[in-house]
Amino acid sequence: MQTTSNWRANFLLLLTAMIWGSSFVAQRQGMEHVSPFTFNGLRFLVGAVSLLPILFHSRSKEYNSTGTMPLLSWPIIAGGFSLGLVLFAGASLQQIGIVETTAGKAGFITGLYVIIVPLLGLFGKQNTRFGTWLGALLAVIGMYFLSVTDDLSLSRGDLLVLCSALFWAMHVQLISRLCQKHDALQLSFYQFLFCALFSLLTALQWETISLAGIRGALFPIFYTGIFSVGIAYTLQVVAQKKAHPAHAAIILSLESVFAVLAGYFILGEILTPRGLFGCSLMLAGMLLSQLLTSRNSDQILRGSRWYRKILN
């Protein structure tokens, strides 16, 4: 059964998805002024800096009571480096791939990490129950109806976005492992810092950075840096201390639903009946993944006649 801490973690993940989805408008506006690596580098740098006051405040309280691990400890830095590297790869591939494909295809292909997460979990011998698989399947089908409006031919952009989905899945799994050993705020700070460093170094090598462009994108950079990066990614790390990686992936996939809603309310984009149907399937997938997770429900499903027919 779901405990209070589990439901709290799920709520934090849902809030994370809401923030990411609503930040989509600001990200689109920022890309009108600067290039992908420049935008990612600056917003992740803002996200890292925004955590410093909270980080030092929490550390001072912990140190006065029980003592705490040094901020410059190598295990924390190594964990942040690995998270930052995966985060950089996923964000970069997705941002470049979107330029060369349609938004509908990119939304659907990125959402495939909902399926990739439990698949990766099999290698780590994680207990992924039937309800999780059913919820993930419904979420992917829902994302198809929500995002895809044309054929699914695999262009270069599609392939890049598909690769980014693999890195998003790896990011979810890696956070689940590291947040059990290290402080969530410290991990968040270092992953943002390293992702910003990798992005800015790449931007200096491949892009033209102009002060005029940065000034034009200043509000989107700060908005996404503080909310989408500083707050949302930190909530993800905190929540995944209690949430199953596969459940987390399904809830976080609702980012696309909130992106559509933000586009409707802020930009006046129309949500079609097809899109509403897709949103409904994704919400159903999220609920099923949470309700069908007990051992008893899993045994009932496995004992049913239609389930045995599927296996045979």
Short mmCIF file of C-alpha atoms in Angstrom, two decimals:
data_model
loop_
_atom_site.label_atom_id
_atom_site.label_comp_id
_atom_site.label_asym_id
_atom_site.label_seq_id
_atom_site.Cartn_x
_atom_site.Cartn_y
_atom_site.Cartn_z
CA MET A 1 0.00 0.00 0.00
CA GLN A 2 1.04 3.59 -0.58
CA THR A 3 2.33 5.24 2.62
CA THR A 4 2.03 8.92 3.52
CA SER A 5 5.67 9.47 2.51
CA ASN A 6 5.00 7.77 -0.86
CA TRP A 7 2.04 10.01 -1.59
CA ARG A 8 4.05 13.06 -0.53
CA ALA A 9 6.83 12.05 -2.91
CA ASN A 10 4.30 11.53 -5.72
CA PHE A 11 2.83 14.98 -5.06
CA LEU A 12 6.28 16.57 -5.26
CA LEU A 13 6.90 14.76 -8.56
CA LEU A 14 3.55 15.99 -9.88
CA LEU A 15 4.48 19.54 -8.84
CA THR A 16 7.80 19.07 -10.65
CA ALA A 17 5.97 18.06 -13.83
CA MET A 18 3.70 21.12 -13.50
CA ILE A 19 6.68 23.47 -13.20
CA TRP A 20 8.50 21.87 -16.15
CA GLY A 21 5.39 21.97 -18.30
CA SER A 22 4.56 25.59 -17.50
CA SER A 23 8.18 26.60 -18.15
CA PHE A 24 7.91 25.39 -21.75
CA VAL A 25 6.52 28.80 -22.84
CA ALA A 26 9.52 30.63 -21.33
CA GLN A 27 11.95 28.17 -22.94
CA ARG A 28 10.45 28.75 -26.36
CA GLN A 29 10.70 32.53 -25.89
CA GLY A 30 14.31 32.28 -24.76
CA MET A 31 15.31 30.29 -27.84
CA GLU A 32 14.26 33.24 -29.99
CA HIS A 33 17.29 35.18 -28.71
CA VAL A 34 20.09 32.69 -27.90
CA SER A 35 21.31 29.28 -29.09
CA PRO A 36 20.56 25.98 -27.29
CA PHE A 37 23.86 25.45 -25.42
CA THR A 38 24.03 29.10 -24.36
CA PHE A 39 20.47 29.02 -23.05
CA ASN A 40 20.98 25.73 -21.20
CA GLY A 41 24.32 26.84 -19.76
CA LEU A 42 22.97 30.12 -18.39
CA ARG A 43 19.74 28.70 -16.99
CA PHE A 44 21.50 25.83 -15.22
CA LEU A 45 24.05 28.30 -13.83
CA VAL A 46 21.19 30.44 -12.48
CA GLY A 47 19.67 27.28 -11.02
CA ALA A 48 22.90 26.39 -9.22
CA VAL A 49 23.33 29.92 -7.82
CA SER A 50 19.68 30.03 -6.69
CA LEU A 51 20.34 27.01 -4.45
CA LEU A 52 23.28 28.54 -2.59
CA PRO A 53 21.29 30.46 0.09
CA ILE A 54 19.13 27.40 0.84
CA LEU A 55 22.14 25.10 0.78
CA PHE A 56 24.22 27.12 3.26
CA HIS A 57 21.21 27.73 5.51
CA SER A 58 20.36 24.03 5.73
CA ARG A 59 24.00 23.08 6.24
CA SER A 60 24.42 25.55 9.11
CA LYS A 61 21.36 24.08 10.88
CA GLU A 62 22.55 20.49 10.39
CA TYR A 63 26.09 21.32 11.50
CA ASN A 64 24.88 22.97 14.70
CA SER A 65 22.79 19.91 15.58
CA THR A 66 24.50 16.77 14.33
CA GLY A 67 27.28 17.78 11.95
CA THR A 68 27.16 17.25 8.20
CA MET A 69 29.27 16.05 5.30
CA PRO A 70 31.62 18.72 3.86
CA LEU A 71 30.35 20.44 0.73
CA LEU A 72 33.62 19.69 -1.05
CA SER A 73 33.61 15.95 -0.32
CA TRP A 74 34.64 13.85 -3.30
CA PRO A 75 31.66 11.42 -3.15
CA ILE A 76 29.21 14.34 -3.48
CA ILE A 77 31.24 15.94 -6.27
CA ALA A 78 31.52 12.63 -8.13
CA GLY A 79 27.78 12.03 -7.82
CA GLY A 80 27.01 15.56 -9.01
CA PHE A 81 29.45 15.16 -11.91
CA SER A 82 27.77 11.96 -13.14
CA LEU A 83 24.29 13.49 -12.80
CA GLY A 84 25.41 16.69 -14.51
CA LEU A 85 26.92 14.75 -17.40
CA VAL A 86 23.74 12.74 -17.99
CA LEU A 87 21.61 15.89 -17.58
CA PHE A 88 23.78 17.75 -20.09
CA ALA A 89 23.51 14.91 -22.62
CA GLY A 90 19.72 14.64 -22.31
CA ALA A 91 19.04 18.39 -22.41
CA SER A 92 21.43 18.99 -25.31
CA LEU A 93 20.23 16.14 -27.52
CA GLN A 94 16.63 17.10 -26.96
CA GLN A 95 17.22 20.79 -27.69
CA ILE A 96 19.17 20.11 -30.89
CA GLY A 97 16.76 17.41 -32.04
CA ILE A 98 13.70 19.64 -31.66
CA VAL A 99 15.18 22.00 -34.24
CA GLU A 100 15.18 19.21 -36.84
CA THR A 101 11.81 17.57 -36.12
CA THR A 102 8.25 18.54 -35.30
CA ALA A 103 7.16 19.38 -31.77
CA GLY A 104 4.58 16.57 -31.89
CA LYS A 105 7.15 13.91 -32.74
CA ALA A 106 9.61 15.27 -30.18
CA GLY A 107 6.99 15.20 -27.42
CA PHE A 108 6.04 11.59 -28.13
CA ILE A 109 9.59 10.30 -28.59
CA THR A 110 10.87 12.03 -25.45
CA GLY A 111 8.00 10.48 -23.49
CA LEU A 112 9.30 7.02 -24.35
CA TYR A 113 11.57 7.31 -21.31
CA VAL A 114 8.46 6.23 -19.37
CA ILE A 115 9.00 2.77 -20.85
CA ILE A 116 12.81 2.93 -20.81
CA VAL A 117 12.99 3.54 -17.04
CA PRO A 118 11.42 0.19 -15.99
CA LEU A 119 13.41 -1.55 -18.74
CA LEU A 120 16.64 -0.16 -17.27
CA GLY A 121 15.35 -1.15 -13.83
CA LEU A 122 15.32 -4.81 -14.89
CA PHE A 123 19.13 -4.70 -15.12
CA GLY A 124 19.25 -3.45 -11.51
CA LYS A 125 16.79 -6.19 -10.41
CA GLN A 126 14.17 -3.61 -9.41
CA ASN A 127 10.71 -4.95 -8.61
CA THR A 128 8.54 -3.53 -11.40
CA ARG A 129 4.96 -4.79 -11.04
CA PHE A 130 2.27 -5.32 -13.65
CA GLY A 131 0.43 -2.12 -12.63
CA THR A 132 3.52 -0.09 -13.43
CA TRP A 133 3.81 -1.65 -16.90
CA LEU A 134 0.13 -1.08 -17.59
CA GLY A 135 0.38 2.54 -16.40
CA ALA A 136 3.47 3.14 -18.53
CA LEU A 137 1.74 1.68 -21.60
CA LEU A 138 -1.31 3.91 -21.12
CA ALA A 139 0.94 6.93 -20.59
CA VAL A 140 2.81 6.32 -23.86
CA ILE A 141 -0.43 5.76 -25.81
CA GLY A 142 -1.83 8.93 -24.26
CA MET A 143 1.25 10.88 -25.20
CA TYR A 144 0.83 9.62 -28.77
CA PHE A 145 -2.69 11.04 -29.00
CA LEU A 146 -1.57 14.22 -27.27
CA SER A 147 1.50 14.98 -29.38
CA VAL A 148 1.64 13.11 -32.68
CA THR A 149 -0.25 14.66 -35.58
CA ASP A 150 1.72 13.28 -38.57
CA ASP A 151 3.67 10.15 -39.56
CA LEU A 152 6.40 8.65 -37.37
CA SER A 153 9.23 8.45 -39.90
CA LEU A 154 12.57 8.60 -38.09
CA SER A 155 14.54 11.66 -39.22
CA ARG A 156 17.90 12.76 -37.80
CA GLY A 157 16.05 15.00 -35.35
CA ASP A 158 13.82 12.12 -34.27
CA LEU A 159 16.88 9.97 -33.63
CA LEU A 160 18.50 12.68 -31.49
CA VAL A 161 15.36 13.11 -29.40
CA LEU A 162 15.10 9.32 -29.01
CA CYS A 163 18.69 9.29 -27.70
CA SER A 164 17.76 12.06 -25.26
CA ALA A 165 14.90 9.90 -23.93
CA LEU A 166 17.46 7.24 -23.03
CA PHE A 167 19.48 9.79 -21.06
CA TRP A 168 16.35 11.07 -19.26
CA ALA A 169 15.64 7.49 -18.20
CA MET A 170 19.24 7.08 -17.04
CA HIS A 171 18.91 10.34 -15.11
CA VAL A 172 15.83 9.08 -13.24
CA GLN A 173 17.56 5.80 -12.36
CA LEU A 174 20.81 7.48 -11.33
CA ILE A 175 19.02 9.93 -9.04
CA SER A 176 17.22 7.03 -7.36
CA ARG A 177 20.56 5.47 -6.50
CA LEU A 178 22.51 8.58 -5.47
CA CYS A 179 19.81 10.32 -3.43
CA GLN A 180 19.81 7.37 -1.02
CA LYS A 181 23.47 8.02 -0.18
CA HIS A 182 23.92 11.80 -0.46
CA ASP A 183 22.22 15.05 0.49
CA ALA A 184 19.60 16.06 -2.09
CA LEU A 185 20.48 19.77 -2.12
CA GLN A 186 24.18 19.12 -2.56
CA LEU A 187 23.54 16.69 -5.40
CA SER A 188 21.25 19.21 -7.09
CA PHE A 189 23.78 22.01 -6.76
CA TYR A 190 26.63 20.02 -8.28
CA GLN A 191 24.58 18.51 -11.10
CA PHE A 192 23.41 22.01 -12.12
CA LEU A 193 26.93 23.41 -11.84
CA PHE A 194 28.49 20.67 -13.98
CA CYS A 195 25.66 20.78 -16.54
CA ALA A 196 26.11 24.56 -16.82
CA LEU A 197 29.88 24.14 -17.21
CA PHE A 198 29.54 21.51 -19.94
CA SER A 199 26.91 23.59 -21.78
CA LEU A 200 28.85 26.88 -21.64
CA LEU A 201 32.10 25.24 -22.74
CA THR A 202 30.25 23.73 -25.70
CA ALA A 203 28.62 27.08 -26.46
CA LEU A 204 31.99 28.84 -26.48
CA GLN A 205 33.24 26.27 -28.97
CA TRP A 206 30.24 26.00 -31.33
CA GLU A 207 27.97 29.02 -30.83
CA THR A 208 28.17 32.80 -31.05
CA ILE A 209 27.32 34.37 -27.69
CA SER A 210 26.11 37.98 -27.78
CA LEU A 211 25.17 40.30 -24.92
CA ALA A 212 22.20 41.55 -26.91
CA GLY A 213 20.86 38.01 -27.23
CA ILE A 214 21.37 37.33 -23.52
CA ARG A 215 19.57 40.56 -22.61
CA GLY A 216 16.65 39.57 -24.84
CA ALA A 217 16.44 36.15 -23.16
CA LEU A 218 17.07 37.42 -19.63
CA PHE A 219 13.56 36.82 -18.25
CA PRO A 220 13.22 33.29 -19.73
CA ILE A 221 16.72 32.43 -18.47
CA PHE A 222 15.98 33.55 -14.91
CA TYR A 223 12.46 32.09 -14.90
CA THR A 224 13.53 28.65 -16.12
CA GLY A 225 16.76 28.80 -14.10
CA ILE A 226 15.02 29.44 -10.78
CA PHE A 227 11.78 27.49 -11.24
CA SER A 228 12.46 24.78 -13.84
CA VAL A 229 16.03 24.07 -12.70
CA GLY A 230 16.58 25.29 -9.15
CA ILE A 231 13.20 24.30 -7.71
CA ALA A 232 11.84 21.51 -9.95
CA TYR A 233 15.01 19.41 -10.33
CA THR A 234 15.63 19.70 -6.58
CA LEU A 235 12.06 18.55 -5.86
CA GLN A 236 12.74 15.59 -8.16
CA VAL A 237 15.84 14.58 -6.20
CA VAL A 238 14.04 14.97 -2.85
CA ALA A 239 10.94 13.08 -4.01
CA GLN A 240 12.86 10.16 -5.51
CA LYS A 241 14.16 9.21 -2.08
CA LYS A 242 10.71 7.63 -1.55
CA ALA A 243 9.34 7.08 -5.07
CA HIS A 244 9.90 4.04 -7.29
CA PRO A 245 11.86 5.08 -10.43
CA ALA A 246 9.18 3.71 -12.79
CA HIS A 247 6.42 5.52 -10.91
CA ALA A 248 8.49 8.70 -10.95
CA ALA A 249 8.95 8.46 -14.72
CA ILE A 250 5.20 8.12 -15.32
CA ILE A 251 4.35 11.11 -13.14
CA LEU A 252 7.12 13.25 -14.64
CA SER A 253 5.87 12.37 -18.13
CA LEU A 254 2.82 14.53 -17.33
CA GLU A 255 5.10 17.46 -18.11
CA SER A 256 3.77 17.34 -21.67
CA VAL A 257 0.17 17.60 -20.41
CA PHE A 258 0.96 20.70 -18.38
CA ALA A 259 2.90 22.14 -21.33
CA VAL A 260 -0.23 21.83 -23.49
CA LEU A 261 -2.36 23.41 -20.74
CA ALA A 262 0.14 26.27 -20.35
CA GLY A 263 0.06 26.83 -24.10
CA TYR A 264 -3.73 26.92 -24.00
CA PHE A 265 -4.03 29.41 -21.14
CA ILE A 266 -0.99 31.61 -21.88
CA LEU A 267 -0.58 31.44 -25.66
CA GLY A 268 -4.19 30.72 -26.59
CA GLU A 269 -3.37 27.40 -28.27
CA ILE A 270 -6.40 25.16 -28.82
CA LEU A 271 -6.55 21.75 -27.13
CA THR A 272 -8.28 19.36 -29.54
CA PRO A 273 -10.55 16.45 -28.49
CA ARG A 274 -7.69 14.15 -29.54
CA GLY A 275 -5.38 15.98 -27.14
CA LEU A 276 -7.91 15.80 -24.32
CA PHE A 277 -8.21 12.05 -24.89
CA GLY A 278 -4.43 11.73 -24.68
CA CYS A 279 -4.34 13.70 -21.43
CA SER A 280 -7.02 11.42 -19.98
CA LEU A 281 -5.04 8.29 -20.87
CA MET A 282 -1.88 9.68 -19.30
CA LEU A 283 -3.70 10.59 -16.09
CA ALA A 284 -5.25 7.10 -16.04
CA GLY A 285 -1.79 5.57 -16.48
CA MET A 286 -0.43 7.56 -13.56
CA LEU A 287 -3.29 6.52 -11.28
CA LEU A 288 -3.12 2.85 -12.27
CA SER A 289 0.64 2.74 -11.65
CA GLN A 290 0.00 3.93 -8.09
CA LEU A 291 -3.15 1.92 -7.28
CA LEU A 292 -2.00 -1.41 -8.74
CA THR A 293 1.29 -1.68 -6.87
CA SER A 294 0.39 -3.85 -3.89
CA ARG A 295 1.45 -7.48 -3.82
CA ASN A 296 -2.17 -8.67 -3.61
CA SER A 297 -3.31 -6.75 -6.69
CA ASP A 298 -0.30 -8.05 -8.60
CA GLN A 299 -1.12 -11.66 -7.67
CA ILE A 300 -4.77 -11.20 -8.65
CA LEU A 301 -3.78 -9.88 -12.06
CA ARG A 302 -1.29 -12.67 -12.62
CA GLY A 303 -3.92 -15.26 -11.71
CA SER A 304 -6.55 -13.94 -14.07
CA ARG A 305 -7.44 -15.96 -17.18
CA TRP A 306 -6.86 -13.15 -19.71
CA TYR A 307 -3.43 -12.35 -18.23
CA ARG A 308 -2.33 -15.99 -18.56
CA LYS A 309 -3.51 -15.96 -22.18
CA ILE A 310 -1.32 -12.94 -22.88
CA LEU A 311 1.73 -14.67 -21.37
CA ASN A 312 1.06 -17.82 -23.38
#
